[in-house]
């Protein structure tokens, strides 16, 4: 049985020592002092470890089942959902007027990591609801907000997002689901949607489907797509669920992982829906939530990696196998623990340095979202918009790789389902795919975000790195050598790649697009390098100030040194690949593959 | 439903154009002309595509079941096994005197790839038998050989290898299974073994377990381990299976993949066994087969990667999504096929260049094994011994990554079991673990193989690369630039890493061991770089000679150029990691992780 311990201490270090959130001028941040966030995170951690985590394997083993049109979640999910609702967790960062607690997004993110890490499939029921509620909050009429938001903020009703159809995934212009206007202002929605997470289940009184569809007679392609609210049960005058709408579950998909979440084929057979936002502006309404949703998925990459790491670490300390080549470490035992072996450490340090770096990156990104939304800071909005594909693509790719590495520590036991390590990899795998497959993230980064607003945001990023280096260098030679120099080198690689794209992409866009995936990864490494340089500086300052918990800060610095020395050199490889251009990538005719 | 097409053409190119096997002086190779091997491979390909491949998903979905002590394989396995036996495939490279066809190992390997790619779980029943039979062939008495080999070569009886115990995996010295000598020369074997592939099933009349155990009163640790033959049914005087031996299945493990193979917990309760080879020399007997077995696992990495790639390619050609940014390619359709997109090509070219390079590496490695065994060539034996951990570790790591990339091409459909792409990753995952986890391969490479015979074999490897470069350079500028220069650079990186290990490993072995995993991967890249340089030279020669199938050879060269430009630069990253030394890897106390 795997373990899970919420990373409250590490989150607190990032929030208060590195980011100093309560000292920043973002509205709502002043209240976020260490005591307050510590109390929130500790409570969240208890729910994660004691309620959600024990159901993680149950969800994986049982999965969801469809019987006579009704979807049943795994044993225990319903009770746990009641507990999460009772704690007010779903509305943590939702407006007070709809029953939420109005906390900043950064707190929702820190809590979200714990919930996801302890049970991703379960937490998705709440996560999708959050996304759908945010869309209604941003684009709904007052009536729509009053009808749906109080129920959704409490998770009394849950939500879904319906985009994909069998023949249409990334390219939503191919969509066939149609919406026929009715005399009463509603629409009849007809079509089939697939891969609908939390599509149906037995934990809520109603399910609010947000459905992309084309209004009959509207423009062709993506410009004719609108967004609709289609409740499972029609809503009565008094706000209670009424008659069943014409939406049903076609089947539950058999997936590689996240078995505890009901991923459904949804059939809309003239279901009644109401326009959300403007006609033919469905994509815009969807994309409003994109930065948050994608940051949330990047967070899942981190979450699964951390959960897997915690177990790999315990196993490496417990399992006795072989002897330390430099001298026996456990003379009274039949062998030394795995953790004495350099290659096991290399593996664990990869995981640890990724996980802590990613946590800093995610929480920092969440503060940028808060700054953009709460303080109306356009620069923060531009920066987080630039980095969103990096957060989503890099952290889910690397997060997945780390779950695979964690599994490897277990040897043969890692392959046996009973030990739980397989589930971490199988669950983590989806995050590389949904909310825009990672190749699409890379395309978004290189094809759109780099040049956005005349390249202003990427220049601001480089300026931020430069300023940090200037401010931090020259005080401690060891720090400069371990952190500033590698960060500068990696940042230089990234700039060289950006320059290559500008120069060569003009001649042929394929020169840029062939390197997009490598660019996304090198960008991620530079971001984590920056986070580590910041964390190490913070930790050193705490040590210099005579902090009592020296081991914590020294470990932080040592882990950062590992990342800079062992992970950051990847940027040069990515640059070499990028600079080799499109020729070898595009050389073959499709028929000759 | 996935497809599988046997790579006969590519194997023939490698065997006859690149390796020119029938012209080499290895006994048995003269008969291996293109017509003959083509006929063998074509027949094997039919079995793979028509018999084994259709059962791949069946095996995954149904799995094996244990009922009243009897293990049942999935529907259709038994019939398919009969067909494989009837074709004489299990004895392809076994001695004629025991009913085999005495073909070289390289042919068994080429066939093995096809069988594994089409159904890894199924092929393991035969593969384990081959391994066990090889052990008996190498170490058995005449009586043992006569008793077991004819039945095992035909797969009338199958075999298993019993090493692991619950508390003892890599460190076999911790073994507890004991062997008590009996008056009649037999032993009573008592203990529990886990992760026993093909441990029990309903497809053979008897199962011959090879079991590692400690003879009571023998030396402590690994020096007291002996190998025993423990048949499921005692063998009667007339050679037929008789009374049941005291060995039983504890349970079938629930695994991440290879569900069609019965991975069993085996309980030995005073079972009757006979010593195979010498007392206390069990490890030596086991290790005799190690090069072959590990090469076979490396081949599984390639096999799953190729099977997954074939499907990803078809999907990329079929699935219409988005438009080519440089101009519409499918104007009559609603969108262009995925394969027009640069990042999809980057992904597919990674797979293709790995798969074909790995196939060349494996088949070349198999010719080295043949040269060692059939011609008694000690240098070939040393070289293949050096490269065995590279073949096993690098090809299974990369092969797994490629199945993940193939799955990614499918977007959401890649996560749905029905499409079959999840199975390729789940099945491929085990190859990184069994037959020595890949971290142990890296340890073997750096800790043992590099320095073996005074470093003779690694020097021979570098000499081989150097000679190849000298012989090939200077005739074609484009070839030199695309192939020779990157190969030289990568080889230089590898040498620098070796030098670092020598210099720094003396001071502290952890300096070498901390870099072992990176070294294994950079070594693999250099090997595939060498293979690609050889294949490209071969292909160019064919083009120069006016070969009619120009597209095949041009594609080969273009794919090689991709590998050299896009994959080989990884060596510099691995070198940088290695040269950062052990400090950051070993810095933390175990308690501070």
XYZ file of C-alpha atoms in Angstrom, chain B:
593
model
C -7.346 -3.223 -33.956
C -3.606 -2.668 -34.365
C -1.666 -3.922 -37.370
C 1.654 -5.719 -37.529
C 3.815 -6.232 -40.588
C 7.011 -8.219 -40.175
C 10.086 -6.148 -41.134
C 11.464 -8.799 -43.477
C 12.813 -6.361 -46.013
C 14.678 -4.363 -43.441
C 16.099 -7.468 -41.779
C 17.246 -8.749 -45.152
C 18.953 -5.434 -45.875
C 20.823 -5.633 -42.590
C 21.741 -9.300 -42.848
C 22.845 -9.328 -46.451
C 23.749 -5.846 -47.531
C 25.146 -4.361 -44.367
C 26.461 -7.469 -42.566
C 26.897 -9.721 -45.633
C 26.487 -12.691 -43.337
C 26.694 -15.437 -45.944
C 30.157 -14.179 -46.938
C 31.583 -14.350 -43.416
C 33.537 -17.297 -42.075
C 31.311 -18.188 -39.133
C 30.377 -21.882 -39.318
C 26.812 -22.213 -40.560
C 26.716 -18.751 -42.134
C 27.566 -19.875 -45.659
C 24.105 -21.386 -45.992
C 22.417 -18.163 -44.984
C 21.974 -16.725 -48.438
C 19.316 -14.090 -49.076
C 16.898 -16.548 -50.590
C 17.079 -18.885 -47.643
C 16.802 -16.315 -44.883
C 14.134 -14.509 -46.889
C 12.048 -17.665 -46.975
C 12.509 -18.273 -43.248
C 11.671 -14.696 -42.344
C 8.680 -14.596 -44.605
C 7.242 -17.715 -43.004
C 8.001 -16.348 -39.542
C 6.346 -13.098 -40.517
C 3.181 -14.955 -41.482
C 3.014 -16.697 -38.129
C 3.643 -13.390 -36.395
C 1.050 -11.393 -38.314
C -1.609 -14.051 -38.772
C -1.356 -16.241 -35.674
C 0.335 -14.376 -32.820
C -0.655 -10.770 -33.479
C -4.436 -11.388 -33.420
C -4.009 -12.893 -29.943
C -2.048 -9.979 -28.543
C -5.058 -7.974 -27.401
C -6.849 -11.155 -26.318
C -3.982 -12.017 -24.017
C -3.956 -8.504 -22.605
C -7.680 -8.418 -21.959
C -8.218 -11.944 -20.663
C -4.952 -12.552 -18.888
C -4.188 -15.903 -17.288
C -6.253 -17.448 -14.544
C -5.542 -19.865 -11.736
C -8.317 -22.314 -10.909
C -7.846 -25.148 -8.427
C -4.104 -25.045 -8.845
C -4.288 -25.094 -12.637
C -3.210 -22.128 -14.770
C -5.208 -21.418 -17.913
C -3.785 -19.259 -20.705
C -5.990 -16.877 -22.704
C -8.322 -18.098 -25.429
C -6.427 -19.189 -28.510
C -2.980 -19.394 -26.954
C -2.960 -23.164 -26.867
C -3.852 -23.528 -30.536
C -1.315 -20.912 -31.520
C 1.354 -22.680 -29.475
C 0.592 -25.883 -31.362
C 1.074 -24.037 -34.645
C 4.373 -22.564 -33.526
C 5.539 -26.004 -32.410
C 4.363 -27.631 -35.634
C 6.442 -25.137 -37.595
C 9.535 -26.096 -35.644
C 10.112 -22.492 -34.591
C 11.179 -23.142 -30.989
C 14.114 -25.295 -32.140
C 15.258 -23.001 -34.930
C 18.708 -22.370 -33.485
C 18.937 -25.512 -31.352
C 21.192 -28.522 -32.116
C 19.920 -31.049 -34.608
C 20.660 -33.967 -32.285
C 17.879 -32.738 -30.009
C 15.455 -32.021 -32.805
C 16.482 -28.482 -33.589
C 17.395 -26.966 -36.927
C 20.845 -25.809 -35.907
C 20.504 -22.391 -37.478
C 22.721 -19.589 -36.225
C 21.552 -17.412 -33.380
C 21.227 -14.425 -35.676
C 18.316 -16.096 -37.468
C 16.657 -16.964 -34.180
C 17.023 -13.303 -33.245
C 15.487 -11.975 -36.461
C 12.574 -14.362 -36.050
C 12.370 -13.614 -32.353
C 11.864 -9.934 -33.052
C 8.818 -10.710 -35.177
C 7.304 -13.058 -32.654
C 7.928 -10.659 -29.772
C 6.601 -7.681 -31.667
C 3.397 -9.474 -32.528
C 2.840 -10.954 -29.081
C 5.460 -10.541 -26.367
C 3.517 -12.293 -23.600
C 2.949 -15.356 -25.789
C 6.483 -15.507 -27.120
C 7.885 -15.560 -23.606
C 6.616 -19.134 -23.082
C 8.909 -20.167 -25.869
C 11.658 -17.740 -24.922
C 11.991 -18.975 -21.357
C 12.074 -22.533 -22.635
C 14.895 -21.605 -24.978
C 16.847 -20.106 -22.101
C 16.341 -23.098 -19.842
C 17.236 -25.505 -22.638
C 20.421 -23.540 -23.332
C 21.389 -23.896 -19.681
C 20.859 -27.642 -19.778
C 22.751 -27.827 -23.063
C 25.704 -25.992 -21.554
C 25.779 -27.579 -18.103
C 23.695 -30.727 -18.131
C 24.903 -34.301 -17.941
C 24.364 -36.474 -20.988
C 21.423 -38.063 -19.218
C 19.896 -34.698 -18.406
C 20.320 -33.552 -21.971
C 18.701 -36.698 -23.331
C 15.869 -36.527 -20.826
C 14.937 -32.885 -21.255
C 16.306 -31.381 -24.430
C 14.285 -33.174 -27.106
C 11.089 -32.256 -25.282
C 12.178 -28.683 -24.660
C 13.552 -28.035 -28.129
C 10.140 -28.946 -29.509
C 8.363 -27.037 -26.686
C 6.419 -30.166 -25.846
C 7.747 -29.263 -22.414
C 8.481 -25.673 -21.522
C 11.006 -24.173 -19.134
C 11.299 -21.475 -16.492
C 14.055 -19.635 -14.649
C 13.629 -19.268 -10.862
C 15.873 -16.650 -9.339
C 13.930 -14.005 -7.432
C 12.524 -14.381 -3.927
C 10.378 -11.855 -2.084
C 13.299 -10.276 -0.237
C 15.958 -10.920 -2.848
C 16.138 -9.642 -6.387
C 19.430 -8.348 -7.750
C 21.276 -9.461 -4.631
C 20.923 -13.220 -5.036
C 23.276 -13.868 -2.158
C 20.306 -13.221 0.140
C 18.531 -16.273 -1.227
C 16.745 -18.547 1.246
C 15.490 -21.404 -0.906
C 17.328 -24.475 0.285
C 18.327 -27.779 -1.251
C 18.761 -30.849 0.937
C 20.836 -33.679 -0.534
C 19.075 -37.044 -0.693
C 20.549 -40.505 -0.698
C 19.656 -41.077 -4.368
C 21.641 -38.060 -5.517
C 18.591 -35.823 -5.827
C 17.785 -32.822 -3.634
C 14.700 -31.683 -1.783
C 14.048 -28.066 -2.780
C 12.135 -25.843 -0.362
C 11.350 -22.183 -0.723
C 9.333 -19.556 -2.522
C 10.214 -17.979 -5.851
C 8.426 -14.971 -7.309
C 8.063 -13.297 -10.715
C 8.362 -16.646 -12.483
C 7.477 -15.965 -16.108
C 5.524 -18.795 -17.750
C 5.623 -20.394 -14.298
C 2.684 -22.643 -15.016
C 0.189 -22.988 -17.853
C -1.903 -25.394 -19.885
C 0.097 -25.501 -23.105
C 2.753 -28.115 -22.296
C 2.835 -31.648 -20.921
C 5.525 -30.784 -18.447
C 7.355 -27.734 -17.162
C 11.042 -27.829 -16.401
C 11.887 -25.363 -13.669
C 15.473 -24.277 -13.293
C 15.771 -23.199 -9.685
C 18.564 -21.427 -7.843
C 18.890 -22.670 -4.250
C 21.442 -23.077 -1.492
C 22.626 -26.525 -0.607
C 22.308 -26.944 3.131
C 25.675 -26.546 4.845
C 27.273 -24.834 1.852
C 29.061 -21.464 1.783
C 27.287 -18.272 2.811
C 25.948 -15.807 0.282
C 26.250 -15.960 -3.466
C 29.038 -18.557 -3.302
C 26.634 -21.123 -1.925
C 24.101 -20.927 -4.716
C 23.510 -23.924 -6.969
C 21.210 -24.525 -9.917
C 18.655 -27.335 -9.983
C 16.329 -28.958 -12.471
C 12.888 -29.337 -10.899
C 10.273 -30.754 -13.259
C 6.596 -30.145 -12.614
C 5.959 -33.832 -13.257
C 8.621 -36.410 -12.409
C 9.950 -38.061 -15.531
C 9.225 -41.768 -15.931
C 11.773 -44.297 -17.140
C 10.287 -44.109 -20.621
C 10.644 -40.343 -20.668
C 6.969 -39.588 -20.165
C 5.696 -37.267 -17.425
C 4.848 -39.184 -14.257
C 3.864 -38.240 -10.722
C 3.377 -34.627 -9.732
C 6.397 -33.018 -8.053
C 5.970 -30.911 -4.876
C 5.925 -27.608 -6.719
C 2.797 -25.490 -6.964
C 1.583 -22.082 -8.035
C 0.997 -19.698 -5.126
C -0.694 -17.112 -7.293
C -0.569 -15.340 -10.609
C 0.701 -11.796 -10.229
C -1.455 -8.890 -11.424
C 0.903 -6.931 -13.598
C 0.996 -3.696 -15.555
C 1.303 -5.613 -18.816
C 2.242 -8.905 -20.515
C -1.022 -10.222 -19.079
C -0.976 -13.159 -21.467
C 2.062 -14.534 -19.713
C 1.491 -16.312 -16.422
C 3.877 -14.642 -13.992
C 3.680 -16.920 -10.976
C 4.638 -17.181 -7.377
C 6.064 -20.714 -7.214
C 6.151 -22.693 -3.998
C 8.662 -25.495 -3.639
C 7.692 -27.736 -0.753
C 10.414 -30.334 -0.646
C 10.230 -30.716 -4.410
C 12.618 -33.173 -5.996
C 15.403 -31.550 -7.975
C 18.648 -32.519 -9.624
C 21.800 -30.495 -9.647
C 22.528 -28.819 -12.973
C 26.227 -28.166 -13.332
C 28.476 -28.041 -10.306
C 27.646 -27.587 -6.645
C 27.790 -23.932 -5.564
C 28.410 -22.835 -9.147
C 24.813 -21.935 -9.844
C 25.555 -18.334 -10.684
C 28.128 -19.336 -13.233
C 25.638 -21.689 -14.871
C 23.059 -18.921 -14.910
C 25.444 -16.378 -16.324
C 26.441 -18.548 -19.247
C 23.109 -17.723 -20.791
C 23.143 -14.099 -19.729
C 24.471 -12.535 -22.930
C 21.879 -14.305 -25.019
C 19.060 -13.686 -22.609
C 19.887 -10.005 -22.250
C 20.271 -9.540 -25.963
C 16.866 -11.187 -26.247
C 15.369 -8.652 -23.861
C 16.998 -5.782 -25.711
C 15.341 -7.213 -28.789
C 11.979 -7.004 -27.025
C 12.564 -3.277 -26.569
C 13.063 -2.936 -30.300
C 10.136 -5.245 -31.055
C 7.531 -3.329 -29.070
C 8.863 -0.044 -30.422
C 8.517 -1.265 -33.990
C 5.031 -2.667 -33.485
C 3.911 0.592 -31.876
C 5.610 2.661 -34.573
C 3.855 0.823 -37.386
C 0.515 1.728 -35.879
C 1.434 5.316 -35.086
C 2.542 5.729 -38.673
C -0.721 4.385 -40.061
C -2.685 6.629 -37.743
C -0.602 9.658 -38.730
C -1.341 8.973 -42.383
C -5.039 8.338 -41.853
C -6.136 10.819 -39.246
C -7.127 14.179 -40.688
C -6.493 17.030 -38.305
C -5.334 20.576 -39.004
C -3.580 21.940 -42.061
C 0.031 21.983 -43.194
C 1.290 25.485 -42.357
C 3.249 25.617 -45.597
C 0.202 24.882 -47.754
C -2.809 22.585 -47.833
C -1.854 19.017 -48.724
C -5.269 17.390 -48.899
C -7.477 20.015 -50.519
C -10.348 17.613 -51.121
C -10.510 16.563 -47.480
C -11.699 18.480 -44.429
C -8.134 18.562 -43.080
C -4.627 17.276 -43.813
C -3.300 14.026 -42.368
C -1.337 14.324 -39.118
C 1.870 13.354 -40.897
C 2.163 16.778 -42.527
C 2.868 18.385 -39.149
C 6.553 18.844 -38.309
C 6.217 17.765 -34.697
C 4.403 14.576 -35.666
C 7.248 13.870 -38.084
C 9.806 14.617 -35.392
C 8.045 12.051 -33.264
C 7.783 9.451 -36.061
C 11.380 9.968 -37.175
C 12.568 9.426 -33.600
C 10.776 6.108 -33.684
C 11.821 5.053 -37.160
C 15.467 5.981 -36.714
C 15.584 4.202 -33.374
C 13.852 1.074 -34.608
C 15.954 0.537 -37.701
C 19.159 1.444 -35.905
C 18.319 -0.891 -33.049
C 17.537 -3.715 -35.452
C 20.966 -3.365 -37.027
C 22.587 -3.230 -33.586
C 20.778 -6.340 -32.359
C 21.458 -8.391 -35.472
C 25.078 -7.303 -35.513
C 25.281 -8.281 -31.834
C 23.775 -11.660 -32.658
C 26.462 -12.256 -35.294
C 29.056 -11.518 -32.595
C 27.445 -14.165 -30.393
C 27.521 -16.621 -33.282
C 31.145 -15.758 -33.961
C 31.975 -16.303 -30.305
C 30.088 -19.588 -29.995
C 30.491 -21.104 -33.427
C 33.970 -19.891 -34.289
C 35.317 -19.698 -30.737
C 36.336 -16.089 -31.324
C 37.363 -14.677 -27.946
C 37.475 -11.104 -29.202
C 33.911 -11.338 -30.428
C 32.932 -12.828 -27.097
C 34.621 -9.976 -25.258
C 32.999 -7.371 -27.444
C 29.506 -8.771 -27.083
C 30.044 -9.177 -23.366
C 30.951 -5.490 -23.169
C 27.963 -4.449 -25.230
C 25.371 -6.753 -23.670
C 24.366 -4.269 -20.948
C 24.155 -1.558 -23.593
C 21.933 -3.675 -25.804
C 19.711 -4.606 -22.893
C 19.610 -1.286 -21.042
C 19.685 1.246 -23.842
C 17.364 -0.556 -26.226
C 14.721 -1.295 -23.609
C 14.772 2.252 -22.188
C 14.601 3.816 -25.610
C 12.198 1.188 -26.899
C 9.831 2.002 -24.068
C 10.132 5.732 -24.720
C 9.294 5.092 -28.348
C 6.118 3.184 -27.447
C 5.131 6.200 -25.336
C 5.810 8.492 -28.284
C 3.812 6.224 -30.589
C 0.919 6.362 -28.148
C 1.168 10.148 -28.148
C 0.537 10.329 -31.905
C -2.968 9.002 -31.202
C -3.870 11.819 -28.836
C -6.758 10.791 -26.602
C -7.240 7.550 -28.487
C -3.777 6.479 -27.365
C -5.065 6.336 -23.791
C -8.065 4.162 -24.631
C -7.295 0.446 -24.368
C -9.426 -0.408 -27.383
C -6.858 1.172 -29.734
C -4.069 -1.039 -28.455
C -1.388 1.612 -28.008
C -1.493 1.446 -24.218
C -0.671 -2.250 -24.362
C 2.550 -1.595 -26.251
C 3.777 0.722 -23.517
C 2.576 -1.524 -20.711
C 4.178 -4.590 -22.254
C 7.395 -2.766 -23.145
C 7.784 -1.531 -19.568
C 8.834 -4.921 -18.197
C 11.878 -5.198 -20.441
C 13.531 -2.339 -18.518
C 13.173 -4.397 -15.368
C 13.595 -8.111 -15.890
C 16.799 -9.941 -16.729
C 18.587 -7.367 -14.554
C 17.031 -3.931 -14.068
C 18.607 -1.319 -16.299
C 20.423 0.347 -13.433
C 22.116 -2.995 -12.836
C 23.038 -3.157 -16.517
C 24.700 0.225 -16.180
C 26.545 -0.968 -13.095
C 27.653 -4.095 -14.931
C 28.903 -1.975 -17.833
C 30.861 0.551 -15.800
C 31.740 -1.544 -12.772
C 32.785 -4.733 -14.568
C 32.802 -4.689 -18.325
C 34.837 -1.560 -18.977
C 37.833 -2.865 -17.113
C 37.416 -6.499 -18.194
C 40.626 -8.025 -19.543
C 42.461 -4.784 -18.863
C 40.009 -2.697 -20.836
C 40.793 -4.675 -23.978
C 37.234 -4.872 -25.238
C 36.343 -1.235 -24.897
C 39.562 -0.350 -26.670
C 38.626 -2.795 -29.414
C 35.281 -1.054 -29.710
C 36.880 2.351 -30.154
C 39.341 0.864 -32.606
C 36.414 -0.532 -34.589
C 34.781 2.891 -34.765
C 38.043 4.518 -35.733
C 38.749 1.989 -38.448
C 35.266 2.362 -39.815
C 35.627 6.140 -39.948
C 39.008 5.913 -41.635
C 37.778 3.445 -44.223
C 34.601 5.359 -44.961
C 35.665 8.978 -44.919
C 37.060 11.058 -47.741
C 34.936 9.771 -50.579
C 31.763 11.774 -50.225
C 31.719 15.128 -48.528
C 28.008 15.049 -47.751
C 28.349 11.610 -46.166
C 31.353 12.678 -44.107
C 29.502 15.708 -42.807
C 26.256 13.894 -42.074
C 27.696 10.673 -40.671
C 31.432 10.540 -40.022
C 31.754 13.848 -38.225
C 28.880 13.291 -35.763
C 30.032 9.721 -35.170
C 33.543 10.908 -34.398
C 32.210 13.595 -32.067
C 29.965 11.172 -30.221
C 32.727 8.600 -29.951
C 35.024 11.294 -28.578
C 32.423 12.111 -25.928
C 32.244 8.464 -24.997
C 36.000 8.193 -24.739
C 36.116 11.309 -22.598
C 33.581 9.743 -20.259
C 35.624 6.548 -20.084
C 38.695 8.611 -19.318
C 36.830 10.466 -16.594
C 35.814 7.177 -15.010
C 39.386 5.918 -15.066
C 40.825 9.052 -13.518
C 38.094 9.963 -11.073
C 36.841 6.466 -10.340
C 40.251 5.651 -8.890
C 39.802 8.377 -6.313
C 36.245 7.384 -5.544
C 34.281 4.656 -7.304
C 31.118 6.714 -6.870
C 32.457 9.164 -9.441
C 32.156 6.415 -11.996
C 29.012 4.769 -10.676
C 27.113 8.060 -10.486
C 27.586 8.355 -14.220
C 26.912 4.735 -15.120
C 23.384 5.254 -16.405
C 24.406 8.181 -18.581
C 27.351 6.193 -19.844
C 25.141 3.281 -20.850
C 22.945 5.656 -22.832
C 25.776 7.495 -24.530
C 27.343 4.163 -25.430
C 24.042 3.099 -26.970
C 23.878 6.266 -29.017
C 27.398 5.755 -30.318
C 26.517 2.181 -31.279
C 23.399 3.280 -33.135
C 25.395 6.077 -34.719
C 27.895 3.518 -35.948
C 25.115 1.310 -37.262
C 23.558 4.219 -39.109
C 26.878 5.256 -40.601
C 27.359 1.683 -41.810
C 23.827 1.384 -43.156
C 24.057 4.714 -44.951
C 27.335 3.732 -46.560
C 25.783 0.461 -47.646
C 22.720 2.217 -49.007
C 24.822 4.760 -50.863
C 26.833 1.959 -52.438
C 23.622 0.326 -53.593
C 22.442 3.594 -55.113
C 25.785 4.125 -56.785
C 25.548 0.631 -58.204
C 22.220 1.547 -59.758
C 19.866 -0.308 -57.418
C 16.327 -0.274 -58.731
C 14.591 0.293 -55.378
C 15.970 3.809 -55.011
C 13.283 4.965 -52.571
C 14.289 2.286 -50.052
C 17.954 3.266 -50.039
C 17.301 6.981 -50.115
C 14.929 6.587 -47.190
C 17.573 4.635 -45.331
C 20.085 7.437 -45.785
C 17.566 10.138 -44.845
C 16.573 8.241 -41.707
C 20.223 7.863 -40.769
C 20.800 11.575 -41.261
C 17.957 12.223 -38.865
C 19.492 9.988 -36.208
C 22.899 11.614 -36.530
C 21.515 15.150 -36.462
C 18.772 14.801 -33.907
C 19.545 11.880 -31.610
C 23.296 11.630 -31.426
C 23.788 15.076 -29.809
C 22.559 13.420 -26.605
C 26.102 12.174 -25.980
C 27.337 15.654 -25.066
C 24.594 15.997 -22.470
C 25.427 12.634 -20.941
C 29.103 13.585 -20.838
C 28.335 16.852 -19.068
C 26.310 14.986 -16.470
C 29.040 12.416 -15.965
C 31.743 15.019 -15.642
C 29.779 16.812 -12.956
C 30.895 13.939 -10.759
C 29.426 12.237 -7.736
C 29.239 15.239 -5.413
C 25.710 16.349 -6.182
C 24.508 12.751 -6.462
C 25.854 11.641 -3.113
C 25.478 14.898 -1.174
C 22.403 14.100 0.890
C 22.157 11.956 3.958
C 19.464 9.364 3.417
C 17.380 10.980 6.142
C 17.397 14.340 4.350
C 15.899 13.198 1.066
